[in-house]
mmCIF file of C-alpha atoms in Angstrom:
data_model
loop_
_atom_site.group_PDB
_atom_site.id
_atom_site.type_symbol
_atom_site.label_atom_id
_atom_site.label_comp_id
_atom_site.label_asym_id
_atom_site.label_seq_id
_atom_site.Cartn_x
_atom_site.Cartn_y
_atom_site.Cartn_z
ATOM 1 C CA UNK A 1 -24.454 -14.483 -38.273
ATOM 2 C CA UNK A 2 -27.456 -14.493 -35.967
ATOM 3 C CA UNK A 3 -27.038 -18.256 -35.474
ATOM 4 C CA UNK A 4 -23.383 -17.830 -34.500
ATOM 5 C CA UNK A 5 -24.215 -15.011 -32.071
ATOM 6 C CA UNK A 6 -26.957 -17.039 -30.463
ATOM 7 C CA UNK A 7 -24.697 -20.098 -30.163
ATOM 8 C CA UNK A 8 -21.899 -18.024 -28.629
ATOM 9 C CA UNK A 9 -24.355 -16.488 -26.129
ATOM 10 C CA UNK A 10 -25.550 -19.968 -25.151
ATOM 11 C CA UNK A 11 -22.008 -21.251 -24.666
ATOM 12 C CA UNK A 12 -21.126 -18.183 -22.607
ATOM 13 C CA UNK A 13 -24.087 -18.558 -20.229
ATOM 14 C CA UNK A 14 -23.360 -22.247 -19.699
ATOM 15 C CA UNK A 15 -19.758 -21.508 -18.859
ATOM 16 C CA UNK A 16 -18.254 -23.196 -21.905
ATOM 17 C CA UNK A 17 -16.789 -19.954 -23.241
ATOM 18 C CA UNK A 18 -14.444 -18.131 -20.838
ATOM 19 C CA UNK A 19 -13.970 -14.367 -21.294
ATOM 20 C CA UNK A 20 -10.482 -13.347 -22.408
ATOM 21 C CA UNK A 21 -9.819 -11.374 -19.186
ATOM 22 C CA UNK A 22 -10.691 -14.392 -17.016
ATOM 23 C CA UNK A 23 -8.463 -16.585 -19.159
ATOM 24 C CA UNK A 24 -5.562 -14.173 -18.618
ATOM 25 C CA UNK A 25 -6.160 -13.944 -14.850
ATOM 26 C CA UNK A 26 -6.431 -17.712 -14.437
ATOM 27 C CA UNK A 27 -3.345 -18.204 -16.581
ATOM 28 C CA UNK A 28 -1.336 -15.796 -14.389
ATOM 29 C CA UNK A 29 -2.527 -17.476 -11.195
ATOM 30 C CA UNK A 30 -1.660 -20.888 -12.623
ATOM 31 C CA UNK A 31 1.812 -19.684 -13.575
ATOM 32 C CA UNK A 32 2.431 -18.331 -10.051
ATOM 33 C CA UNK A 33 1.136 -21.540 -8.473
ATOM 34 C CA UNK A 34 3.253 -23.668 -10.809
ATOM 35 C CA UNK A 35 6.333 -21.552 -10.113
ATOM 36 C CA UNK A 36 5.875 -21.900 -6.335
ATOM 37 C CA UNK A 37 5.300 -25.659 -6.637
ATOM 38 C CA UNK A 38 8.481 -26.006 -8.680
ATOM 39 C CA UNK A 39 10.408 -23.923 -6.123
ATOM 40 C CA UNK A 40 9.208 -26.152 -3.284
ATOM 41 C CA UNK A 41 10.083 -29.313 -5.194
ATOM 42 C CA UNK A 42 13.545 -27.987 -6.059
ATOM 43 C CA UNK A 43 14.231 -26.964 -2.444
ATOM 44 C CA UNK A 44 13.150 -30.377 -1.143
ATOM 45 C CA UNK A 45 15.307 -32.311 -3.617
ATOM 46 C CA UNK A 46 18.402 -30.158 -3.173
ATOM 47 C CA UNK A 47 21.276 -31.302 -0.969
ATOM 48 C CA UNK A 48 21.283 -27.852 0.608
ATOM 49 C CA UNK A 49 18.819 -25.046 1.218
ATOM 50 C CA UNK A 50 19.706 -21.403 1.783
ATOM 51 C CA UNK A 51 17.870 -19.164 4.232
ATOM 52 C CA UNK A 52 18.245 -15.492 5.053
ATOM 53 C CA UNK A 53 17.692 -14.559 8.682
ATOM 54 C CA UNK A 54 17.147 -10.874 9.467
ATOM 55 C CA UNK A 55 17.236 -9.629 13.046
ATOM 56 C CA UNK A 56 17.662 -6.786 15.518
ATOM 57 C CA UNK A 57 21.212 -5.642 16.248
ATOM 58 C CA UNK A 58 22.079 -7.463 19.466
ATOM 59 C CA UNK A 59 20.633 -10.798 18.262
ATOM 60 C CA UNK A 60 23.832 -11.774 16.452
ATOM 61 C CA UNK A 61 25.481 -13.411 19.470
ATOM 62 C CA UNK A 62 22.341 -15.437 20.247
ATOM 63 C CA UNK A 63 21.912 -16.794 16.730
ATOM 64 C CA UNK A 64 25.600 -17.596 16.392
ATOM 65 C CA UNK A 65 24.730 -20.422 18.821
ATOM 66 C CA UNK A 66 21.189 -21.261 17.698
ATOM 67 C CA UNK A 67 21.910 -21.600 13.978
ATOM 68 C CA UNK A 68 24.604 -24.335 14.308
ATOM 69 C CA UNK A 69 22.388 -26.284 16.726
ATOM 70 C CA UNK A 70 19.487 -26.149 14.268
ATOM 71 C CA UNK A 71 21.703 -27.035 11.300
ATOM 72 C CA UNK A 72 22.873 -30.170 13.082
ATOM 73 C CA UNK A 73 19.314 -31.214 13.914
ATOM 74 C CA UNK A 74 17.987 -30.480 10.407
ATOM 75 C CA UNK A 75 20.843 -32.402 8.780
ATOM 76 C CA UNK A 76 20.196 -35.431 10.987
ATOM 77 C CA UNK A 77 16.475 -35.308 10.249
ATOM 78 C CA UNK A 78 16.503 -34.634 6.492
ATOM 79 C CA UNK A 79 20.059 -35.136 5.238
ATOM 80 C CA UNK A 80 19.928 -31.581 3.922
ATOM 81 C CA UNK A 81 22.382 -28.782 4.739
ATOM 82 C CA UNK A 82 20.708 -25.558 5.894
ATOM 83 C CA UNK A 83 22.905 -22.625 4.892
ATOM 84 C CA UNK A 84 22.208 -19.272 6.532
ATOM 85 C CA UNK A 85 22.818 -15.731 5.413
ATOM 86 C CA UNK A 86 22.407 -13.278 8.281
ATOM 87 C CA UNK A 87 21.665 -9.562 8.587
ATOM 88 C CA UNK A 88 21.592 -7.689 11.902
ATOM 89 C CA UNK A 89 20.885 -4.034 12.546
ATOM 90 C CA UNK A 90 18.511 -1.479 14.040
ATOM 91 C CA UNK A 91 15.161 -3.258 14.254
ATOM 92 C CA UNK A 92 13.062 -0.619 12.501
ATOM 93 C CA UNK A 93 15.563 -0.380 9.665
ATOM 94 C CA UNK A 94 15.455 -4.172 9.207
ATOM 95 C CA UNK A 95 11.713 -4.097 8.570
ATOM 96 C CA UNK A 96 12.148 -1.303 6.044
ATOM 97 C CA UNK A 97 14.901 -3.313 4.330
ATOM 98 C CA UNK A 98 12.541 -6.252 3.803
ATOM 99 C CA UNK A 99 9.880 -3.939 2.387
ATOM 100 C CA UNK A 100 12.594 -2.540 0.132
ATOM 101 C CA UNK A 101 13.567 -5.922 -1.294
ATOM 102 C CA UNK A 102 15.757 -7.788 1.229
ATOM 103 C CA UNK A 103 14.818 -11.450 0.684
ATOM 104 C CA UNK A 104 14.342 -12.516 4.306
ATOM 105 C CA UNK A 105 12.985 -15.994 4.995
ATOM 106 C CA UNK A 106 12.939 -15.456 8.772
ATOM 107 C CA UNK A 107 12.553 -12.279 10.798
ATOM 108 C CA UNK A 108 13.498 -12.076 14.479
ATOM 109 C CA UNK A 109 12.335 -8.823 16.039
ATOM 110 C CA UNK A 110 12.346 -7.031 19.368
ATOM 111 C CA UNK A 111 9.128 -5.137 18.714
ATOM 112 C CA UNK A 112 5.802 -6.523 17.537
ATOM 113 C CA UNK A 113 4.874 -3.269 15.819
ATOM 114 C CA UNK A 114 7.899 -3.723 13.517
ATOM 115 C CA UNK A 115 6.099 -6.735 12.014
ATOM 116 C CA UNK A 116 2.832 -4.842 11.446
ATOM 117 C CA UNK A 117 4.034 -3.041 8.262
ATOM 118 C CA UNK A 118 4.933 -6.439 6.756
ATOM 119 C CA UNK A 119 1.427 -7.699 7.514
ATOM 120 C CA UNK A 120 -0.105 -4.600 5.925
ATOM 121 C CA UNK A 121 1.913 -5.161 2.734
ATOM 122 C CA UNK A 122 1.093 -8.914 2.608
ATOM 123 C CA UNK A 123 4.642 -10.051 3.332
ATOM 124 C CA UNK A 124 3.536 -11.794 6.525
ATOM 125 C CA UNK A 125 0.263 -13.547 7.361
ATOM 126 C CA UNK A 126 -2.177 -11.791 9.670
ATOM 127 C CA UNK A 127 -2.145 -14.970 11.796
ATOM 128 C CA UNK A 128 1.638 -14.927 12.306
ATOM 129 C CA UNK A 129 1.455 -14.516 16.099
ATOM 130 C CA UNK A 130 -0.896 -17.509 16.478
ATOM 131 C CA UNK A 131 1.375 -19.955 14.647
ATOM 132 C CA UNK A 132 3.777 -20.396 17.562
ATOM 133 C CA UNK A 133 3.459 -20.473 21.371
ATOM 134 C CA UNK A 134 3.402 -17.323 23.519
ATOM 135 C CA UNK A 135 2.330 -15.132 20.590
ATOM 136 C CA UNK A 136 5.448 -16.223 18.707
ATOM 137 C CA UNK A 137 7.883 -14.889 21.334
ATOM 138 C CA UNK A 138 10.301 -17.611 22.526
ATOM 139 C CA UNK A 139 11.870 -15.526 25.297
ATOM 140 C CA UNK A 140 11.763 -12.158 26.997
ATOM 141 C CA UNK A 141 13.955 -9.789 28.978
ATOM 142 C CA UNK A 142 13.764 -6.603 31.046
ATOM 143 C CA UNK A 143 15.466 -3.224 30.849
ATOM 144 C CA UNK A 144 18.602 -2.425 32.841
ATOM 145 C CA UNK A 145 20.676 0.608 33.784
ATOM 146 C CA UNK A 146 24.388 -0.054 33.209
ATOM 147 C CA UNK A 147 26.756 2.191 35.179
ATOM 148 C CA UNK A 148 30.446 2.896 35.463
ATOM 149 C CA UNK A 149 32.431 0.692 37.879
ATOM 150 C CA UNK A 150 31.592 1.693 41.428
ATOM 151 C CA UNK A 151 28.446 3.498 40.207
ATOM 152 C CA UNK A 152 29.900 6.966 40.961
ATOM 153 C CA UNK A 153 26.614 8.742 40.123
ATOM 154 C CA UNK A 154 24.694 6.457 42.531
ATOM 155 C CA UNK A 155 22.062 5.503 39.981
ATOM 156 C CA UNK A 156 19.446 3.187 41.522
ATOM 157 C CA UNK A 157 16.180 3.719 39.654
ATOM 158 C CA UNK A 158 14.463 5.480 36.766
ATOM 159 C CA UNK A 159 14.160 8.775 38.619
ATOM 160 C CA UNK A 160 17.941 8.992 38.949
ATOM 161 C CA UNK A 161 18.229 9.386 35.185
ATOM 162 C CA UNK A 162 16.663 12.828 35.466
ATOM 163 C CA UNK A 163 19.151 14.261 37.964
ATOM 164 C CA UNK A 164 21.337 17.149 36.878
ATOM 165 C CA UNK A 165 24.826 16.030 35.889
ATOM 166 C CA UNK A 166 23.847 12.517 34.778
ATOM 167 C CA UNK A 167 24.708 11.817 31.137
ATOM 168 C CA UNK A 168 22.847 9.038 29.314
ATOM 169 C CA UNK A 169 23.814 6.869 26.358
ATOM 170 C CA UNK A 170 20.464 6.369 24.646
ATOM 171 C CA UNK A 171 19.193 4.778 21.447
ATOM 172 C CA UNK A 172 17.048 6.511 18.858
ATOM 173 C CA UNK A 173 13.432 5.291 19.142
ATOM 174 C CA UNK A 174 12.903 6.081 15.461
ATOM 175 C CA UNK A 175 15.245 3.237 14.519
ATOM 176 C CA UNK A 176 15.376 0.870 17.485
ATOM 177 C CA UNK A 177 12.961 -1.305 19.425
ATOM 178 C CA UNK A 178 15.465 -1.438 22.288
ATOM 179 C CA UNK A 179 15.061 2.331 22.623
ATOM 180 C CA UNK A 180 11.273 2.227 22.680
ATOM 181 C CA UNK A 181 11.205 -0.451 25.370
ATOM 182 C CA UNK A 182 13.708 1.496 27.478
ATOM 183 C CA UNK A 183 11.894 4.815 27.254
ATOM 184 C CA UNK A 184 8.519 3.157 27.900
ATOM 185 C CA UNK A 185 9.905 1.310 30.941
ATOM 186 C CA UNK A 186 10.932 4.563 32.633
ATOM 187 C CA UNK A 187 7.984 6.621 31.434
ATOM 188 C CA UNK A 188 5.526 3.848 32.298
ATOM 189 C CA UNK A 189 6.946 3.409 35.786
ATOM 190 C CA UNK A 190 6.285 7.066 36.583
ATOM 191 C CA UNK A 191 2.933 7.019 34.774
ATOM 192 C CA UNK A 192 1.631 4.120 36.872
ATOM 193 C CA UNK A 193 3.015 5.340 40.204
ATOM 194 C CA UNK A 194 2.644 9.134 39.992
ATOM 195 C CA UNK A 195 0.481 9.965 36.993
ATOM 196 C CA UNK A 196 0.685 11.689 33.623
ATOM 197 C CA UNK A 197 2.438 14.904 34.661
ATOM 198 C CA UNK A 198 5.219 13.085 36.508
ATOM 199 C CA UNK A 199 5.746 10.797 33.495
ATOM 200 C CA UNK A 200 5.904 13.758 31.098
ATOM 201 C CA UNK A 201 8.382 15.544 33.378
ATOM 202 C CA UNK A 202 10.510 12.396 33.528
ATOM 203 C CA UNK A 203 10.658 12.196 29.736
ATOM 204 C CA UNK A 204 11.665 15.847 29.334
ATOM 205 C CA UNK A 205 14.476 15.529 31.894
ATOM 206 C CA UNK A 206 15.554 12.170 30.453
ATOM 207 C CA UNK A 207 15.918 13.634 26.959
ATOM 208 C CA UNK A 208 17.740 16.674 28.345
ATOM 209 C CA UNK A 209 20.353 14.341 29.894
ATOM 210 C CA UNK A 210 21.071 12.346 26.725
ATOM 211 C CA UNK A 211 24.786 12.570 25.961
ATOM 212 C CA UNK A 212 24.645 10.638 22.700
ATOM 213 C CA UNK A 213 21.822 9.121 20.659
ATOM 214 C CA UNK A 214 22.786 6.108 18.522
ATOM 215 C CA UNK A 215 20.908 3.883 16.082
ATOM 216 C CA UNK A 216 20.976 0.419 17.677
ATOM 217 C CA UNK A 217 21.549 -1.496 20.902
ATOM 218 C CA UNK A 218 24.971 -2.754 19.889
ATOM 219 C CA UNK A 219 26.091 0.765 18.912
ATOM 220 C CA UNK A 220 24.971 1.960 22.337
ATOM 221 C CA UNK A 221 27.011 -0.744 24.084
ATOM 222 C CA UNK A 222 30.074 0.148 22.025
ATOM 223 C CA UNK A 223 29.650 3.859 22.813
ATOM 224 C CA UNK A 224 29.429 3.168 26.552
ATOM 225 C CA UNK A 225 31.938 0.323 26.944
ATOM 226 C CA UNK A 226 34.508 0.906 24.199
ATOM 227 C CA UNK A 227 34.320 4.675 23.797
ATOM 228 C CA UNK A 228 33.656 5.460 27.488
ATOM 229 C CA UNK A 229 30.801 7.863 26.730
ATOM 230 C CA UNK A 230 28.230 8.718 29.411
ATOM 231 C CA UNK A 231 27.437 7.766 32.998
ATOM 232 C CA UNK A 232 24.660 5.277 32.306
ATOM 233 C CA UNK A 233 23.466 3.044 29.484
ATOM 234 C CA UNK A 234 19.872 1.802 29.105
ATOM 235 C CA UNK A 235 19.659 -1.563 27.356
ATOM 236 C CA UNK A 236 18.313 -5.115 27.486
ATOM 237 C CA UNK A 237 19.354 -7.356 30.378
ATOM 238 C CA UNK A 238 20.523 -10.007 27.904
ATOM 239 C CA UNK A 239 22.799 -7.478 26.190
ATOM 240 C CA UNK A 240 24.720 -6.564 29.338
ATOM 241 C CA UNK A 241 24.962 -10.247 30.361
ATOM 242 C CA UNK A 242 26.505 -10.986 26.954
ATOM 243 C CA UNK A 243 28.809 -7.965 27.220
ATOM 244 C CA UNK A 244 30.037 -8.893 30.692
ATOM 245 C CA UNK A 245 30.745 -12.424 29.489
ATOM 246 C CA UNK A 246 32.849 -10.986 26.660
ATOM 247 C CA UNK A 247 35.093 -8.550 28.547
ATOM 248 C CA UNK A 248 37.640 -8.986 31.376
ATOM 249 C CA UNK A 249 35.888 -6.776 33.945
ATOM 250 C CA UNK A 250 32.111 -6.753 34.454
ATOM 251 C CA UNK A 251 30.118 -3.556 34.249
ATOM 252 C CA UNK A 252 27.691 -3.149 37.157
ATOM 253 C CA UNK A 253 24.029 -2.819 36.280
ATOM 254 C CA UNK A 254 20.732 -2.211 38.019
ATOM 255 C CA UNK A 255 17.440 -3.877 37.143
ATOM 256 C CA UNK A 256 14.825 -1.318 38.262
ATOM 257 C CA UNK A 257 12.271 -3.058 40.445
ATOM 258 C CA UNK A 258 9.451 -1.554 38.368
ATOM 259 C CA UNK A 259 10.100 -2.770 34.852
ATOM 260 C CA UNK A 260 8.583 -4.004 31.599
ATOM 261 C CA UNK A 261 8.555 -7.397 29.900
ATOM 262 C CA UNK A 262 10.354 -7.131 26.570
ATOM 263 C CA UNK A 263 9.190 -9.667 23.979
ATOM 264 C CA UNK A 264 11.123 -10.997 20.967
ATOM 265 C CA UNK A 265 8.638 -12.104 18.288
ATOM 266 C CA UNK A 266 9.707 -14.336 15.387
ATOM 267 C CA UNK A 267 8.045 -15.155 12.079
ATOM 268 C CA UNK A 268 8.655 -16.579 8.664
ATOM 269 C CA UNK A 269 8.196 -14.015 5.883
ATOM 270 C CA UNK A 270 5.385 -15.787 4.033
ATOM 271 C CA UNK A 271 5.670 -13.968 0.731
ATOM 272 C CA UNK A 272 9.357 -14.851 0.408
ATOM 273 C CA UNK A 273 9.387 -18.442 1.710
ATOM 274 C CA UNK A 274 6.562 -19.345 -0.641
ATOM 275 C CA UNK A 275 8.362 -17.802 -3.588
ATOM 276 C CA UNK A 276 11.650 -19.537 -2.744
ATOM 277 C CA UNK A 277 10.148 -22.844 -1.636
ATOM 278 C CA UNK A 278 11.763 -22.601 1.807
ATOM 279 C CA UNK A 279 8.677 -22.615 4.015
ATOM 280 C CA UNK A 280 9.258 -26.092 5.477
ATOM 281 C CA UNK A 281 12.782 -25.434 6.716
ATOM 282 C CA UNK A 282 12.042 -21.823 7.749
ATOM 283 C CA UNK A 283 9.072 -22.927 9.851
ATOM 284 C CA UNK A 284 11.139 -25.739 11.346
ATOM 285 C CA UNK A 285 13.707 -23.143 12.419
ATOM 286 C CA UNK A 286 11.130 -20.926 14.137
ATOM 287 C CA UNK A 287 9.705 -23.976 15.948
ATOM 288 C CA UNK A 288 13.227 -24.962 17.025
ATOM 289 C CA UNK A 289 13.443 -21.727 19.015
ATOM 290 C CA UNK A 290 10.704 -23.074 21.315
ATOM 291 C CA UNK A 291 12.244 -26.529 21.685
ATOM 292 C CA UNK A 292 14.104 -27.510 24.887
ATOM 293 C CA UNK A 293 17.422 -27.109 23.065
ATOM 294 C CA UNK A 294 16.466 -23.702 21.692
ATOM 295 C CA UNK A 295 15.206 -22.535 25.081
ATOM 296 C CA UNK A 296 18.430 -23.630 26.738
ATOM 297 C CA UNK A 297 20.451 -21.538 24.263
ATOM 298 C CA UNK A 298 18.242 -18.502 24.945
ATOM 299 C CA UNK A 299 18.907 -18.928 28.667
ATOM 300 C CA UNK A 300 22.655 -19.360 28.194
ATOM 301 C CA UNK A 301 22.620 -16.113 26.186
ATOM 302 C CA UNK A 302 21.054 -14.105 29.019
ATOM 303 C CA UNK A 303 17.442 -14.097 27.827
ATOM 304 C CA UNK A 304 14.575 -15.209 30.053
ATOM 305 C CA UNK A 305 13.164 -18.289 28.249
ATOM 306 C CA UNK A 306 9.451 -19.055 28.421
ATOM 307 C CA UNK A 307 10.102 -22.717 29.286
ATOM 308 C CA UNK A 308 10.234 -22.953 33.072
ATOM 309 C CA UNK A 309 12.793 -25.757 33.163
ATOM 310 C CA UNK A 310 15.355 -23.672 31.259
ATOM 311 C CA UNK A 311 14.461 -20.562 33.262
ATOM 312 C CA UNK A 312 14.864 -22.280 36.624
ATOM 313 C CA UNK A 313 18.172 -23.821 35.596
ATOM 314 C CA UNK A 314 19.629 -20.337 34.979
ATOM 315 C CA UNK A 315 17.617 -18.357 37.513
ATOM 316 C CA UNK A 316 20.780 -16.947 39.165
ATOM 317 C CA UNK A 317 21.367 -14.889 36.005
ATOM 318 C CA UNK A 318 18.197 -12.876 36.469
ATOM 319 C CA UNK A 319 17.759 -10.120 39.017
ATOM 320 C CA UNK A 320 14.300 -9.908 40.614
ATOM 321 C CA UNK A 321 11.628 -7.452 39.508
ATOM 322 C CA UNK A 322 8.890 -6.374 41.909
ATOM 323 C CA UNK A 323 6.415 -4.939 39.403
ATOM 324 C CA UNK A 324 6.579 -6.187 35.820
ATOM 325 C CA UNK A 325 4.349 -4.460 33.293
ATOM 326 C CA UNK A 326 3.491 -5.759 29.836
ATOM 327 C CA UNK A 327 2.858 -3.731 26.721
ATOM 328 C CA UNK A 328 -0.871 -4.456 27.074
ATOM 329 C CA UNK A 329 -0.869 -2.525 30.360
ATOM 330 C CA UNK A 330 -0.217 0.619 28.314
ATOM 331 C CA UNK A 331 -2.788 -0.078 25.615
ATOM 332 C CA UNK A 332 -0.547 -1.923 23.149
ATOM 333 C CA UNK A 333 2.102 -0.637 20.761
ATOM 334 C CA UNK A 334 -0.278 1.241 18.480
ATOM 335 C CA UNK A 335 -1.412 3.461 21.351
ATOM 336 C CA UNK A 336 2.082 3.795 22.847
ATOM 337 C CA UNK A 337 3.634 4.728 19.501
ATOM 338 C CA UNK A 338 1.010 7.386 18.866
ATOM 339 C CA UNK A 339 1.552 8.894 22.291
ATOM 340 C CA UNK A 340 5.320 8.660 22.616
ATOM 341 C CA UNK A 341 7.095 8.007 19.335
ATOM 342 C CA UNK A 342 5.074 9.253 16.352
ATOM 343 C CA UNK A 343 6.165 12.435 14.582
ATOM 344 C CA UNK A 344 5.358 15.334 16.888
ATOM 345 C CA UNK A 345 4.561 13.051 19.853
ATOM 346 C CA UNK A 346 6.042 13.344 23.355
ATOM 347 C CA UNK A 347 9.588 12.232 22.517
ATOM 348 C CA UNK A 348 9.807 14.668 19.601
ATOM 349 C CA UNK A 349 8.393 17.445 21.790
ATOM 350 C CA UNK A 350 10.994 16.739 24.468
ATOM 351 C CA UNK A 351 13.751 16.821 21.840
ATOM 352 C CA UNK A 352 12.482 20.147 20.513
ATOM 353 C CA UNK A 353 12.337 21.613 24.024
ATOM 354 C CA UNK A 354 15.914 20.531 24.628
ATOM 355 C CA UNK A 355 17.217 22.491 21.639
ATOM 356 C CA UNK A 356 15.371 25.684 22.475
#
């Protein structure tokens, strides 16, 4: 018995005997690796590959043009059909849906901080914003104030939203990135020009004038255009350009001269593409958004593309902005969210004051 024990000890120290727990761990890792390799091989050999694209609410019209253009290019390059399932909705809710089990290969967002929870839960790589140009944002936009025909309330700038008798169609910042950009654009304009107290006063009066608070950008457009609610709508420039192209009579809109650059980050959802074996095609799609063809489609859809050639070609679409802030000018989304949109922060306080 002593001989056997001594021999086993020798084999263990030389690495020839592997503990049972290590064997189990290595076996599990090997199974996962083998499963992913098989998924990749199957996806590559298949005549078609299926992707799920998840995006913010008003992105549907944009990707109805981008997806067919990519499918044509991918088919010509690989001989493989790329089939897309699509889900659009309030941007914050879309992130929560992925965390809850929605099998998204690609996420297109309107708020960088909506990707952060996916990074924290290992759905998306920490390096996601370095994998593509411009911190993975293929285009941007600014915020606009859409008015009734003839602009009867004479709305010209952010301060006009606080006047008595002006009713606002707004979006809930707890569910929508569009809402957070819009509120920050007005609040930030006053913060930079007149200071903290003026910005806080703006927010309180803004919230007091909200006629209806909806969940997403497209719901807000429908409330204002179809249901005729409110005097003014705050939304993305690309959304009102799309809307005006879709209806017989254009709605007038103002681009405040002090504004904010709205970014639209994109990423593959690493955990899911690796499990499904769809990384190659999903990454090709995200890269396509930065290609000349992709940039042209962004421009045609009312976005401001990052490629100068596409931007200059459609420059008549875009109204000038005198002072354009970026999210970094306000300390980044973590700081802004804590100050404005967290539970009990300034927006909640303004809502509570309104109901008192």
